[in-house]
mmCIF file of C-alpha atoms and ligand atoms in Angstrom:
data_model
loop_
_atom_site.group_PDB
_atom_site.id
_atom_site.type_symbol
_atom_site.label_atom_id
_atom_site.label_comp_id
_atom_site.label_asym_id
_atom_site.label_seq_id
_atom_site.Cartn_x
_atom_site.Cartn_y
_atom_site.Cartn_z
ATOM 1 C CA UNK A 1 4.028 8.797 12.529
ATOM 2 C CA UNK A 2 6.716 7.201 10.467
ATOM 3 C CA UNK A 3 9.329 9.242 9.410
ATOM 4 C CA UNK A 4 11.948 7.976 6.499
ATOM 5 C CA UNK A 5 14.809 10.160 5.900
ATOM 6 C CA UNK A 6 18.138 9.682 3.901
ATOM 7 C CA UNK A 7 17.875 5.700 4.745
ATOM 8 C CA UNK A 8 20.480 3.882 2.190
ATOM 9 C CA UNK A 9 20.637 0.165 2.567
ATOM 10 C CA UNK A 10 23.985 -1.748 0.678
ATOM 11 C CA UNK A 11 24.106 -5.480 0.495
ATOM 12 C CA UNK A 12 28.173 -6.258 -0.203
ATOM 13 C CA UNK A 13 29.604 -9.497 -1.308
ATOM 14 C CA UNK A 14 33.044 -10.315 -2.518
ATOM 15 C CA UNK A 15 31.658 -9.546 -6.295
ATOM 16 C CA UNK A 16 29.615 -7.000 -6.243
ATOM 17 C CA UNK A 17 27.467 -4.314 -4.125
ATOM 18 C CA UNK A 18 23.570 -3.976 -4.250
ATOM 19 C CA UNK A 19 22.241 -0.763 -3.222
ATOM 20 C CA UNK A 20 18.833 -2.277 -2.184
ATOM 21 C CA UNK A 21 17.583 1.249 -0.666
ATOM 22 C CA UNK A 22 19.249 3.994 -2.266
ATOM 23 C CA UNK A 23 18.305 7.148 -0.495
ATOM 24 C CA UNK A 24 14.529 6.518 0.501
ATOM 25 C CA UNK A 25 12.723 9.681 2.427
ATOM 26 C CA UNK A 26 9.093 8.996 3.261
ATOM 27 C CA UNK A 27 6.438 10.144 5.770
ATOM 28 C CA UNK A 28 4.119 8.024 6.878
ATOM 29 C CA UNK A 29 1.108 10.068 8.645
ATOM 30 C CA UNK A 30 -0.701 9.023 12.009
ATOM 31 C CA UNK A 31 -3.445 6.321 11.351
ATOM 32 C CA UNK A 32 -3.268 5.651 7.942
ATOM 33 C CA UNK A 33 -2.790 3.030 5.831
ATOM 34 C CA UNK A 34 0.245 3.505 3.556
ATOM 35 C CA UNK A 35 1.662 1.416 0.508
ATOM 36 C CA UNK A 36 4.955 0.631 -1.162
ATOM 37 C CA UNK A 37 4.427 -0.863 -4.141
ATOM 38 C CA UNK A 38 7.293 -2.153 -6.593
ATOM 39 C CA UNK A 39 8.001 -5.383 -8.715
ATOM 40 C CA UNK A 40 10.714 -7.993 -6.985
ATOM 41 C CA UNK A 41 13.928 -6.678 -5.882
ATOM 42 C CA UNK A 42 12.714 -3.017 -5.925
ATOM 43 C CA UNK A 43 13.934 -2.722 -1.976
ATOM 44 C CA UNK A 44 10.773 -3.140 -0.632
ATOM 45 C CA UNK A 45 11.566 -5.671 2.137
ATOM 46 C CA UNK A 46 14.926 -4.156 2.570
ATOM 47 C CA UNK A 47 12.706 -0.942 3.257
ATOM 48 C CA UNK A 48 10.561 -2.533 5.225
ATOM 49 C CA UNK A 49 13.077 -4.471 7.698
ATOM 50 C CA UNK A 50 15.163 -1.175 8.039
ATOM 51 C CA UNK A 51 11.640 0.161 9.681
ATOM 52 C CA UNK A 52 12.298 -1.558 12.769
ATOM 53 C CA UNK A 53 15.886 -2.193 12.346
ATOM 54 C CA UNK A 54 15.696 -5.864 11.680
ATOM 55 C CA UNK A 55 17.883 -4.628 8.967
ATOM 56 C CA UNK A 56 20.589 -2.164 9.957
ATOM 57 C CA UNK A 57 20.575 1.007 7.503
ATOM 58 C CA UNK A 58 24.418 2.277 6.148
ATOM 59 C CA UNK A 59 22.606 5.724 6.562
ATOM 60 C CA UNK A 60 19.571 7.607 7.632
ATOM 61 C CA UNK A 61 17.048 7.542 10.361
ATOM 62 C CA UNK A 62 13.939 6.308 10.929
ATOM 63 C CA UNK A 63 11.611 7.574 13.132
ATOM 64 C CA UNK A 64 8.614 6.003 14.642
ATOM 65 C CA UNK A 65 6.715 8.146 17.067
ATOM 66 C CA UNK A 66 9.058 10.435 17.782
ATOM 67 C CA UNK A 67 12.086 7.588 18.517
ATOM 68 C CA UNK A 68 14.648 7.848 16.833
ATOM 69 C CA UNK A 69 15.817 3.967 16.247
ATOM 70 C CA UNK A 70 19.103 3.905 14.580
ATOM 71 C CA UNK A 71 20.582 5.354 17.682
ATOM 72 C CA UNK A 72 18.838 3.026 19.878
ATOM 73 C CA UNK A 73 20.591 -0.341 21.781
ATOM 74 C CA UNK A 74 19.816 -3.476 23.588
ATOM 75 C CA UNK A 75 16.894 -3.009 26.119
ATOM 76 C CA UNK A 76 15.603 0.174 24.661
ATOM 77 C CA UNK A 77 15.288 -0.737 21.101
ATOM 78 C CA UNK A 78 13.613 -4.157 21.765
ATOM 79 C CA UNK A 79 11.034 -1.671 23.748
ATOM 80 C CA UNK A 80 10.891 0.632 20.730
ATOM 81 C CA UNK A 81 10.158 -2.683 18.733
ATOM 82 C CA UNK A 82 7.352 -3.802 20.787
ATOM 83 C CA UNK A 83 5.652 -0.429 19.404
ATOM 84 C CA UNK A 84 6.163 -2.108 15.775
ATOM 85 C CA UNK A 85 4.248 -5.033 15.279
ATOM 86 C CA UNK A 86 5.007 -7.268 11.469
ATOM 87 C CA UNK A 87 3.153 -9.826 9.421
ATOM 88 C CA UNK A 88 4.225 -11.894 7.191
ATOM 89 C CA UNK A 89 4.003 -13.454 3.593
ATOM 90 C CA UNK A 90 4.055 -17.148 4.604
ATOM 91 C CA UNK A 91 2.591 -16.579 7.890
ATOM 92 C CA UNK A 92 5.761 -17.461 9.970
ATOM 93 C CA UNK A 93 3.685 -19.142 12.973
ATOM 94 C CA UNK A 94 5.584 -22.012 14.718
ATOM 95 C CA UNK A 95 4.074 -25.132 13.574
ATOM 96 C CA UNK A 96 4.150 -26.894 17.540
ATOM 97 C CA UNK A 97 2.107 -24.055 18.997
ATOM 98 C CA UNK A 98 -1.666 -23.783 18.608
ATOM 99 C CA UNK A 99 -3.389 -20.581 17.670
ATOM 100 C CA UNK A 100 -3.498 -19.351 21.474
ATOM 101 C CA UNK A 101 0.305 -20.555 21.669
ATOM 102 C CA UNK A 102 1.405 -18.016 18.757
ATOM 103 C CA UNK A 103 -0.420 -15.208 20.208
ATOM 104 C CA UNK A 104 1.133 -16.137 23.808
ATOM 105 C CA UNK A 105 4.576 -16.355 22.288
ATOM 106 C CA UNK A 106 5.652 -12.243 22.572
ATOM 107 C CA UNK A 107 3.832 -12.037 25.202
ATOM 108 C CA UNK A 108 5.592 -14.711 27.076
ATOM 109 C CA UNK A 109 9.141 -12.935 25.617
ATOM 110 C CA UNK A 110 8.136 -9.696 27.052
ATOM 111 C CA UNK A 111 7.408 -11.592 30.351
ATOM 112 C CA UNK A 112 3.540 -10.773 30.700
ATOM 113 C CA UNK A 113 2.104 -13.265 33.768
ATOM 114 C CA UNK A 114 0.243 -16.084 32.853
ATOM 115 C CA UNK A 115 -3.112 -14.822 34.021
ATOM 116 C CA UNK A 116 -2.972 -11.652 32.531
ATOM 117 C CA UNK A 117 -1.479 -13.610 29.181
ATOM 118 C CA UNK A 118 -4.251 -15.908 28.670
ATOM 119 C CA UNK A 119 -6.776 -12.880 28.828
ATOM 120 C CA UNK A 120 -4.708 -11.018 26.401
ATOM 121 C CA UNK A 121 -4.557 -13.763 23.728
ATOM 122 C CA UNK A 122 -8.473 -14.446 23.879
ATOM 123 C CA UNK A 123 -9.144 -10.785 23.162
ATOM 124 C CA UNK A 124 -6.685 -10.572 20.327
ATOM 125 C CA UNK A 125 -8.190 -13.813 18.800
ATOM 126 C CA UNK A 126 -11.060 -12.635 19.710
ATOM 127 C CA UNK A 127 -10.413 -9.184 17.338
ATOM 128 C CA UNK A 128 -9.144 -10.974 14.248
ATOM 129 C CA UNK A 129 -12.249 -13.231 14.744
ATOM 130 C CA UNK A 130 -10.974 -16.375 15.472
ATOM 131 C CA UNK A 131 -11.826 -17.031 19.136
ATOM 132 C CA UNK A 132 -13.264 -20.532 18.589
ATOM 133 C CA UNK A 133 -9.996 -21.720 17.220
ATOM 134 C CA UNK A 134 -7.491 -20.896 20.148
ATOM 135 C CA UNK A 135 -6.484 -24.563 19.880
ATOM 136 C CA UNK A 136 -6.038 -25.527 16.645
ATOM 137 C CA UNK A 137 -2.128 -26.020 15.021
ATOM 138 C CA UNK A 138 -1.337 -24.471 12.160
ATOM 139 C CA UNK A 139 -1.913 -27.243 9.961
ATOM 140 C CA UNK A 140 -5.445 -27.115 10.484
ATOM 141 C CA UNK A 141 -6.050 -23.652 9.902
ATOM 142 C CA UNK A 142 -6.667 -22.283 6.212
ATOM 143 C CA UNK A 143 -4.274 -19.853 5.121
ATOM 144 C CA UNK A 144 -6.325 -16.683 5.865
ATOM 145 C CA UNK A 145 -7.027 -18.138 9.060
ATOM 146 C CA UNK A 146 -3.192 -18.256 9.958
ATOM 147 C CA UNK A 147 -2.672 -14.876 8.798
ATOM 148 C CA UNK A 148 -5.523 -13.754 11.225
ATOM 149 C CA UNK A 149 -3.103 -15.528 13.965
ATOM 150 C CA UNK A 150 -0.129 -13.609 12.264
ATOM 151 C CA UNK A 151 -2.067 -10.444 12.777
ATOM 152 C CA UNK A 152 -3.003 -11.235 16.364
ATOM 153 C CA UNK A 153 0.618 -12.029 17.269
ATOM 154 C CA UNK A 154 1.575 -8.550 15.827
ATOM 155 C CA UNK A 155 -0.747 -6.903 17.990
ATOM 156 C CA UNK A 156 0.136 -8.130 20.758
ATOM 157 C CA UNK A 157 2.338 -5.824 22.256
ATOM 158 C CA UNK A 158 -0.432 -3.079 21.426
ATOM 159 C CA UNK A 159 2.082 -1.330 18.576
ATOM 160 C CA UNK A 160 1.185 1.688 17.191
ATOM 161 C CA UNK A 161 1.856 0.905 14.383
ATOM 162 C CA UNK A 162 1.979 -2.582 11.636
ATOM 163 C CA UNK A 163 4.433 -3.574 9.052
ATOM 164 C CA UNK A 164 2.913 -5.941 6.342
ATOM 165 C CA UNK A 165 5.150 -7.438 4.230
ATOM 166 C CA UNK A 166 2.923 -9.063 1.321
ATOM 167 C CA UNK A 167 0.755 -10.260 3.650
ATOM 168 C CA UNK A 168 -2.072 -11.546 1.399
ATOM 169 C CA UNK A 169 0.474 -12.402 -1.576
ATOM 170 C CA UNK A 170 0.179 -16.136 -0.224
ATOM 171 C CA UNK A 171 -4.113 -15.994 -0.361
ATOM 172 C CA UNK A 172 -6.565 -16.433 -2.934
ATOM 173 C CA UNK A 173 -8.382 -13.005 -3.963
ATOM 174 C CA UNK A 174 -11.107 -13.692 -1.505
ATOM 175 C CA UNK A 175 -9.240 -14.102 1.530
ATOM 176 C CA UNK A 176 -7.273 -11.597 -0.001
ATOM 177 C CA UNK A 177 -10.244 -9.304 0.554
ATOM 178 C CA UNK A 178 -11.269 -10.538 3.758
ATOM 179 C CA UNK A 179 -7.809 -10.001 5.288
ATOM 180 C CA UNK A 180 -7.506 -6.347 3.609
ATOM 181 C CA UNK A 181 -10.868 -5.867 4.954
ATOM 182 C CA UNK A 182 -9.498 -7.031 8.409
ATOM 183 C CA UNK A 183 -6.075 -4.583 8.753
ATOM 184 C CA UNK A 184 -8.421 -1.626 7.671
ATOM 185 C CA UNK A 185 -10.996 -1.939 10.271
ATOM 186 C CA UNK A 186 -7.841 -2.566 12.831
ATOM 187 C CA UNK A 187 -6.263 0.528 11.727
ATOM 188 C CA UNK A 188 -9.635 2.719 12.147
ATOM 189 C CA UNK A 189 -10.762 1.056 15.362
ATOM 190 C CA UNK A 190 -6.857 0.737 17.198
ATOM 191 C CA UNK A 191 -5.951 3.785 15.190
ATOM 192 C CA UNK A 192 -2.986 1.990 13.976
ATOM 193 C CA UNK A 193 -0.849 2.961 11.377
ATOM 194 C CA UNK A 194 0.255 1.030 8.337
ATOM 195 C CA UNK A 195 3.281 0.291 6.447
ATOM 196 C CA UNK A 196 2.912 -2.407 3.882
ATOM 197 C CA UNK A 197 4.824 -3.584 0.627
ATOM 198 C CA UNK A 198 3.272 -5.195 -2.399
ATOM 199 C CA UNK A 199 3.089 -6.259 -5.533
ATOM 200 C CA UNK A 200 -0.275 -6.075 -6.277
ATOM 201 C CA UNK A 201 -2.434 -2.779 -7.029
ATOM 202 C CA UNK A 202 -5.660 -4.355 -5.928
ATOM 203 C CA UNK A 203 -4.072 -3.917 -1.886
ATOM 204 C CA UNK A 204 -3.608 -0.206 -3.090
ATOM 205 C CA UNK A 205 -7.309 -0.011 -4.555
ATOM 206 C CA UNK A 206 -8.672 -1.734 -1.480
ATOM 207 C CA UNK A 207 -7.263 -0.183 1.683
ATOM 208 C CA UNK A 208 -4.306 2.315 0.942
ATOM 209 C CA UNK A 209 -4.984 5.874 2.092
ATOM 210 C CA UNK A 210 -1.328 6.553 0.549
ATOM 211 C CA UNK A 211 1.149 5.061 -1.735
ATOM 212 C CA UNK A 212 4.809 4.854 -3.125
ATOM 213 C CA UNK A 213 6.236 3.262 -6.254
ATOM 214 C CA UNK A 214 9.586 2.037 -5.312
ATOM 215 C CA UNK A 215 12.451 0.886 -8.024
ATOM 216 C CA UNK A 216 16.157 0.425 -7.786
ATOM 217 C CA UNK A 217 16.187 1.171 -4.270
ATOM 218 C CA UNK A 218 14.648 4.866 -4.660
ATOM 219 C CA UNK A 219 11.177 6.144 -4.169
ATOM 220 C CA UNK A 220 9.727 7.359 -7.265
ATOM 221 C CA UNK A 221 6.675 8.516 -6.607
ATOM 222 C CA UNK A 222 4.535 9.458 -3.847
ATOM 223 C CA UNK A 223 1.625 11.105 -2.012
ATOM 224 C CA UNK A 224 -1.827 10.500 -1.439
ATOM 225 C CA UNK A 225 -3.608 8.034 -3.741
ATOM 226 C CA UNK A 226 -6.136 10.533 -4.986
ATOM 227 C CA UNK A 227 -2.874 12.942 -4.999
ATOM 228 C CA UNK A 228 -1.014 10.719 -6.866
ATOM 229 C CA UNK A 229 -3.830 9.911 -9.366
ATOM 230 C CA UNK A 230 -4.504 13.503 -10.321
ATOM 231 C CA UNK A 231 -0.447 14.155 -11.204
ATOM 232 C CA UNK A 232 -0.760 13.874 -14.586
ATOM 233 C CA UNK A 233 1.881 11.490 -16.029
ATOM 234 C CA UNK A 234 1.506 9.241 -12.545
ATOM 235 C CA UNK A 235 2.683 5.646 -12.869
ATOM 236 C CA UNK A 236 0.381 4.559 -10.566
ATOM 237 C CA UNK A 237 -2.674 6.561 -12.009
ATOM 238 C CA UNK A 238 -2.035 4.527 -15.495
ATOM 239 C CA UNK A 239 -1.355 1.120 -13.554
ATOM 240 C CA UNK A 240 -4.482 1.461 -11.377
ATOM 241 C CA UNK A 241 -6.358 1.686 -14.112
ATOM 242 C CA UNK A 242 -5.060 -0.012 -17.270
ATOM 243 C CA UNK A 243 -6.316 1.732 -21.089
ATOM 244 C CA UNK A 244 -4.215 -0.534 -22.937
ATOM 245 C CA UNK A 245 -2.362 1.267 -26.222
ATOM 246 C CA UNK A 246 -3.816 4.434 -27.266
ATOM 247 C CA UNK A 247 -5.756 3.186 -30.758
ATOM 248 C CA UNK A 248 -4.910 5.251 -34.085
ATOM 249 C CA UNK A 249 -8.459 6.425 -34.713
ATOM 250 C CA UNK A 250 -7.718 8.599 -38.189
ATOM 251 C CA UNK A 251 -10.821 10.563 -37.604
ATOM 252 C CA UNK A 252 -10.694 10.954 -33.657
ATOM 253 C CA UNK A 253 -9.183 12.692 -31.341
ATOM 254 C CA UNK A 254 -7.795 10.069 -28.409
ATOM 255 C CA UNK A 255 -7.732 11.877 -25.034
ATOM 256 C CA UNK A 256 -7.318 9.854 -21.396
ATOM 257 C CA UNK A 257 -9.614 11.580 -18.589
ATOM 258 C CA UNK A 258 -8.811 11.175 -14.892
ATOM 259 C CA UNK A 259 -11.413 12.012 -12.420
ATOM 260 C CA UNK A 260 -10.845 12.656 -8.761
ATOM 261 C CA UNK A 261 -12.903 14.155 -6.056
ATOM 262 C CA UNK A 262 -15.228 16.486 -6.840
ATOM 263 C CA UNK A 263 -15.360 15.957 -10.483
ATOM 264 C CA UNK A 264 -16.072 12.119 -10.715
ATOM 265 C CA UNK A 265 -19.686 13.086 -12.444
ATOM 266 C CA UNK A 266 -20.173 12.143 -15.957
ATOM 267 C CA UNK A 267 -21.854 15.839 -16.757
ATOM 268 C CA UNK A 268 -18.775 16.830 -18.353
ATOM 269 C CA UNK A 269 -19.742 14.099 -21.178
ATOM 270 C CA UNK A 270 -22.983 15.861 -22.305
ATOM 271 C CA UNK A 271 -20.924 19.280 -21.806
ATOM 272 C CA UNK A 272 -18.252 17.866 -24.771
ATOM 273 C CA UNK A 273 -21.644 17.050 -27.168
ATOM 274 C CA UNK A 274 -23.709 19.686 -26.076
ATOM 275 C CA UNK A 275 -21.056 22.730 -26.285
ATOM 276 C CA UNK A 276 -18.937 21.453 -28.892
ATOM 277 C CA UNK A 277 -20.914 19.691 -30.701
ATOM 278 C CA UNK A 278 -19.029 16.830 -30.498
ATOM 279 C CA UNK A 279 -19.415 12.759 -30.547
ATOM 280 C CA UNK A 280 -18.051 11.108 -27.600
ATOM 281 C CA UNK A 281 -16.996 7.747 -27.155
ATOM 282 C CA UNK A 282 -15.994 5.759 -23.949
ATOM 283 C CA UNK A 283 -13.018 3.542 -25.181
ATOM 284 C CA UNK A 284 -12.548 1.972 -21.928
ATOM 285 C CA UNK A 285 -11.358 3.186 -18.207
ATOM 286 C CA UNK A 286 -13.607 2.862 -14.576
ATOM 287 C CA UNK A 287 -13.976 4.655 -11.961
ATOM 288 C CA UNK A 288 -13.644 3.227 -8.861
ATOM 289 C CA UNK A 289 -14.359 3.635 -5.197
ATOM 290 C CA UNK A 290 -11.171 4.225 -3.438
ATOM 291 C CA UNK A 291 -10.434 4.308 0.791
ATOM 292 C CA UNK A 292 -9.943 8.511 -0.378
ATOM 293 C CA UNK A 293 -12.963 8.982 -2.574
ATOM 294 C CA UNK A 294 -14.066 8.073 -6.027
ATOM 295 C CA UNK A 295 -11.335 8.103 -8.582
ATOM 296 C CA UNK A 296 -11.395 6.594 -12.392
ATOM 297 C CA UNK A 297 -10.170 6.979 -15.909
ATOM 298 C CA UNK A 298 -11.266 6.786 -19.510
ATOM 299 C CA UNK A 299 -10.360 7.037 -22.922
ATOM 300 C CA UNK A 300 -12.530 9.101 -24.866
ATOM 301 C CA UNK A 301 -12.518 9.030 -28.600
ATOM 302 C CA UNK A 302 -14.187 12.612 -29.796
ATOM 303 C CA UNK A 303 -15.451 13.173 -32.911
ATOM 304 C CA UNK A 304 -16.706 16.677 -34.554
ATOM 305 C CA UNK A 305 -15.346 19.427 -36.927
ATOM 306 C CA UNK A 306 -14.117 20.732 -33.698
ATOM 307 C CA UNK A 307 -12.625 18.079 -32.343
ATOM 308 C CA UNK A 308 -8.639 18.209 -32.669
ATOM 309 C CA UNK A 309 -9.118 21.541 -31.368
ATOM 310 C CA UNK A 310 -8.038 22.695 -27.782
ATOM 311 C CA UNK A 311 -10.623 24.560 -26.292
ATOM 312 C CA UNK A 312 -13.105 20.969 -25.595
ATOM 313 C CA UNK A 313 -9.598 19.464 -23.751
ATOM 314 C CA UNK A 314 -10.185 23.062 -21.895
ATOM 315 C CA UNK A 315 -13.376 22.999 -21.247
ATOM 316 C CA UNK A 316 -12.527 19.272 -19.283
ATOM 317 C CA UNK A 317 -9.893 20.755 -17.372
ATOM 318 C CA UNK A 318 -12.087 23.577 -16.194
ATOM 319 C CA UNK A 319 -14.329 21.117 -14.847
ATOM 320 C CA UNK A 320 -11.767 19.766 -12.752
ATOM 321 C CA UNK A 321 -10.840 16.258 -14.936
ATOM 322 C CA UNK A 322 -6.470 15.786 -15.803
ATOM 323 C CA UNK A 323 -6.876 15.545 -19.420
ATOM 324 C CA UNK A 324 -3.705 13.546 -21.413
ATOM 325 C CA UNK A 325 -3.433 12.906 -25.071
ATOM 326 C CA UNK A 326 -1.869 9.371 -24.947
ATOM 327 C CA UNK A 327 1.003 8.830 -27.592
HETATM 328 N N1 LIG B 401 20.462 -10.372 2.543
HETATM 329 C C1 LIG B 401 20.778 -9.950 1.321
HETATM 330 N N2 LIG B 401 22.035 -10.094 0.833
HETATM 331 C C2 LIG B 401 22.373 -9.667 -0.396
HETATM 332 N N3 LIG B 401 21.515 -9.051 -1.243
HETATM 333 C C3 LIG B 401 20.243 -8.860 -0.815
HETATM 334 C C4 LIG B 401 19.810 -9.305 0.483
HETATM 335 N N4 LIG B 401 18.498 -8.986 0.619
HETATM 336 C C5 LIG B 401 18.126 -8.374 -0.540
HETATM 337 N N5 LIG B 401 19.168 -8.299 -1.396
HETATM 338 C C6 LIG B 401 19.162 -7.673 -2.742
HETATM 339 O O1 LIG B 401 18.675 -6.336 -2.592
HETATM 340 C C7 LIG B 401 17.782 -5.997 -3.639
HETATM 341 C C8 LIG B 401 16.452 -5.613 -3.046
HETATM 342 O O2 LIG B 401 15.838 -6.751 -2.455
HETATM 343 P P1 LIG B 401 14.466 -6.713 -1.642
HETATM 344 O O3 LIG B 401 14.162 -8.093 -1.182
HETATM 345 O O4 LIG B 401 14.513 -5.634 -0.630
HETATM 346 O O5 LIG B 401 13.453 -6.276 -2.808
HETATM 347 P P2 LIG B 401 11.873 -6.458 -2.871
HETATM 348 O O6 LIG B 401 11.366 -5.280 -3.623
HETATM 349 O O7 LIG B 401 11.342 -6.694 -1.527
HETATM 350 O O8 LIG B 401 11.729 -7.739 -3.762
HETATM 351 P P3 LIG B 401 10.852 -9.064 -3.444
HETATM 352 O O9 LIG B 401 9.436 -8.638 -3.619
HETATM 353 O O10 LIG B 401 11.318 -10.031 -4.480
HETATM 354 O O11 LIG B 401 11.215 -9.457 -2.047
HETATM 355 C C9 LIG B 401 17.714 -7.204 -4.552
HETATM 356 O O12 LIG B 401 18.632 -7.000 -5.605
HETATM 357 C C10 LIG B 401 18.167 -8.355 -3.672
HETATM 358 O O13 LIG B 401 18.788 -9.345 -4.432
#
């Protein structure tokens, strides 16, 4: 478990002072996979590198496992760091090593023997599937195939647990997927936990069992995804799934739907027609499958003598659904 509390982050120069993390508390649960999300200069990597101190904080703590690191020097916090493994945007690898080389590298820092090295470094290339290229240089590897080294590396002082900073912001959206794909099946099978920042929702969609919005340094929202997406008024409910502006339908009544869990049937559609008597119209939304269950949203249009009244918006909420009139 990763445990965020208090941690403020201030970036001084002679003009001016940047509070990149502002008083950030976060929890970050055993085994799962947990997102930051939050456009450029948010504090994400700030965040991020205060995690295992490659960033001293001005204040706060950070726990990981129980450890304390703030408090920690010399030998015993480069031990605490070998629990913390971290990938990288633009891969990082060094260009004169082959694949096998990169892996070696911590390993050869942390002084593991040779023999026991070289077996080490085929099973982790081995695990991010790349065992037939232990020899090839970085130049000859594609770009998801150096992140796969990237990840290897990371792992190979068998952390608990994996910082990603935009790891797949660098790939095209199938490596993307391939690489998500990758750290998910890690974290079930090593039961590692994950701490990653990004820009893009799709990571979120694809492998996040939690998630924060981040801005100006401070945490804005957070929780589970399927949490998050049933607070009504939830940034990242109305960014995961984009409506567009609410249309002015004169003789409609606009209402946004958000489905979670249990209630991702449709039935509540032919409830609306059958015991309001209403028309109903899909505007747009989806639903989509999620790493915490089925979540979506749509825009409904309804139409009907009883339509601007409150008891159909009722009758949706009963059935589970978040129902907001969009302005
Ligand atoms: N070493 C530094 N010295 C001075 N200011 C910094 C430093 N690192 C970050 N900052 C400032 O702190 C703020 C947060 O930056 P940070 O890189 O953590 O944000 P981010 O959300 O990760 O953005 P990006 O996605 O662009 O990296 C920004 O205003 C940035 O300019």
């Amino acid at each position: 478990m990763i445990q965020i509390q208090g941690l403020r982050k201030t970036y001084r120069s002679r003009r001016r002072a940047v509070a990149a993390v502002d008083g950030v508390d976060l929890t970050v649960r055993d085994g799962e996979v947990f997102g930051v999300l939050g456009r450029s200069g948010a504090g994400k990597s700030t965040l991020l590198r205060c995690v295992n101190l490659l960033e001293r904080p001005d204040a706060g703590t950070v726990t990981v496992d129980g450890v304390e690191l703030a408090s920690l020097r010399g030998g015993r916090l480069r031990r605490a760091r070998q629990g913390i493994g971290m990938i990288h945007q633009h891969f990082a690898l060094l260009g004169s090593r082959t694949a096998a080389g990169n892996v070696a590298f911590p390993l050869e820092v942390m002084g593991v023997p040779r023999a026991e090295r070289a077996a080490r470094v085929a099973e982790l290339l081995d695990l991010v599937g790349l065992a037939d290229h232990a020899g090839a240089y970085p130049a000859q590897l594609s770009g998801g195939q150096k992140q796969r080294v990237g990840i290897a590396r990371a792992l190979a002082g068998r952390p608990r647990v994996l910082l990603s900073d935009e790891a797949t912001s660098a790939l095209d959206p199938e490596t993307t997927g391939s690489i998500l794909a990758l750290l998910r099946d890690l974290s079930q099978r090593l039961g590692l936990t994950i701490l990653l920042i990004t820009h893009e929702m799709e990571v979120v969609k694809r492998i996040c069992d939690s998630a924060a919005i981040m801005r100006d340094g401070r945490i804005v929202e957070a929780g589970t995804v399927t949490d998050l997406v049933r607070r009504p008024g939830s940034e990242l409910a109305r960014d995961l799934f984009r409506l567009g502006p609410a249309p002015q339908l004169p003789d409609a009544t606009v209402v946004d739907v958000t489905l979670a869990g249990d209630a991702t049937d449709h039935s509540f559609l032919s409830v609306l027609a059958r015991e309001h008597d209403l028309d109903v119209r899909i505007l747009s939304g989806a639903v989509e499958e999620l790493p915490g269950g089925r979540v979506g949203r749509l825009r409904l249009a309804l139409r009907g003598a009883h339509a601007a009244e409150e008891a159909p918006l009722r009758r949706l909420r009963e059935h589970g659904l978040i129902v907001e009139v969009p302005r």
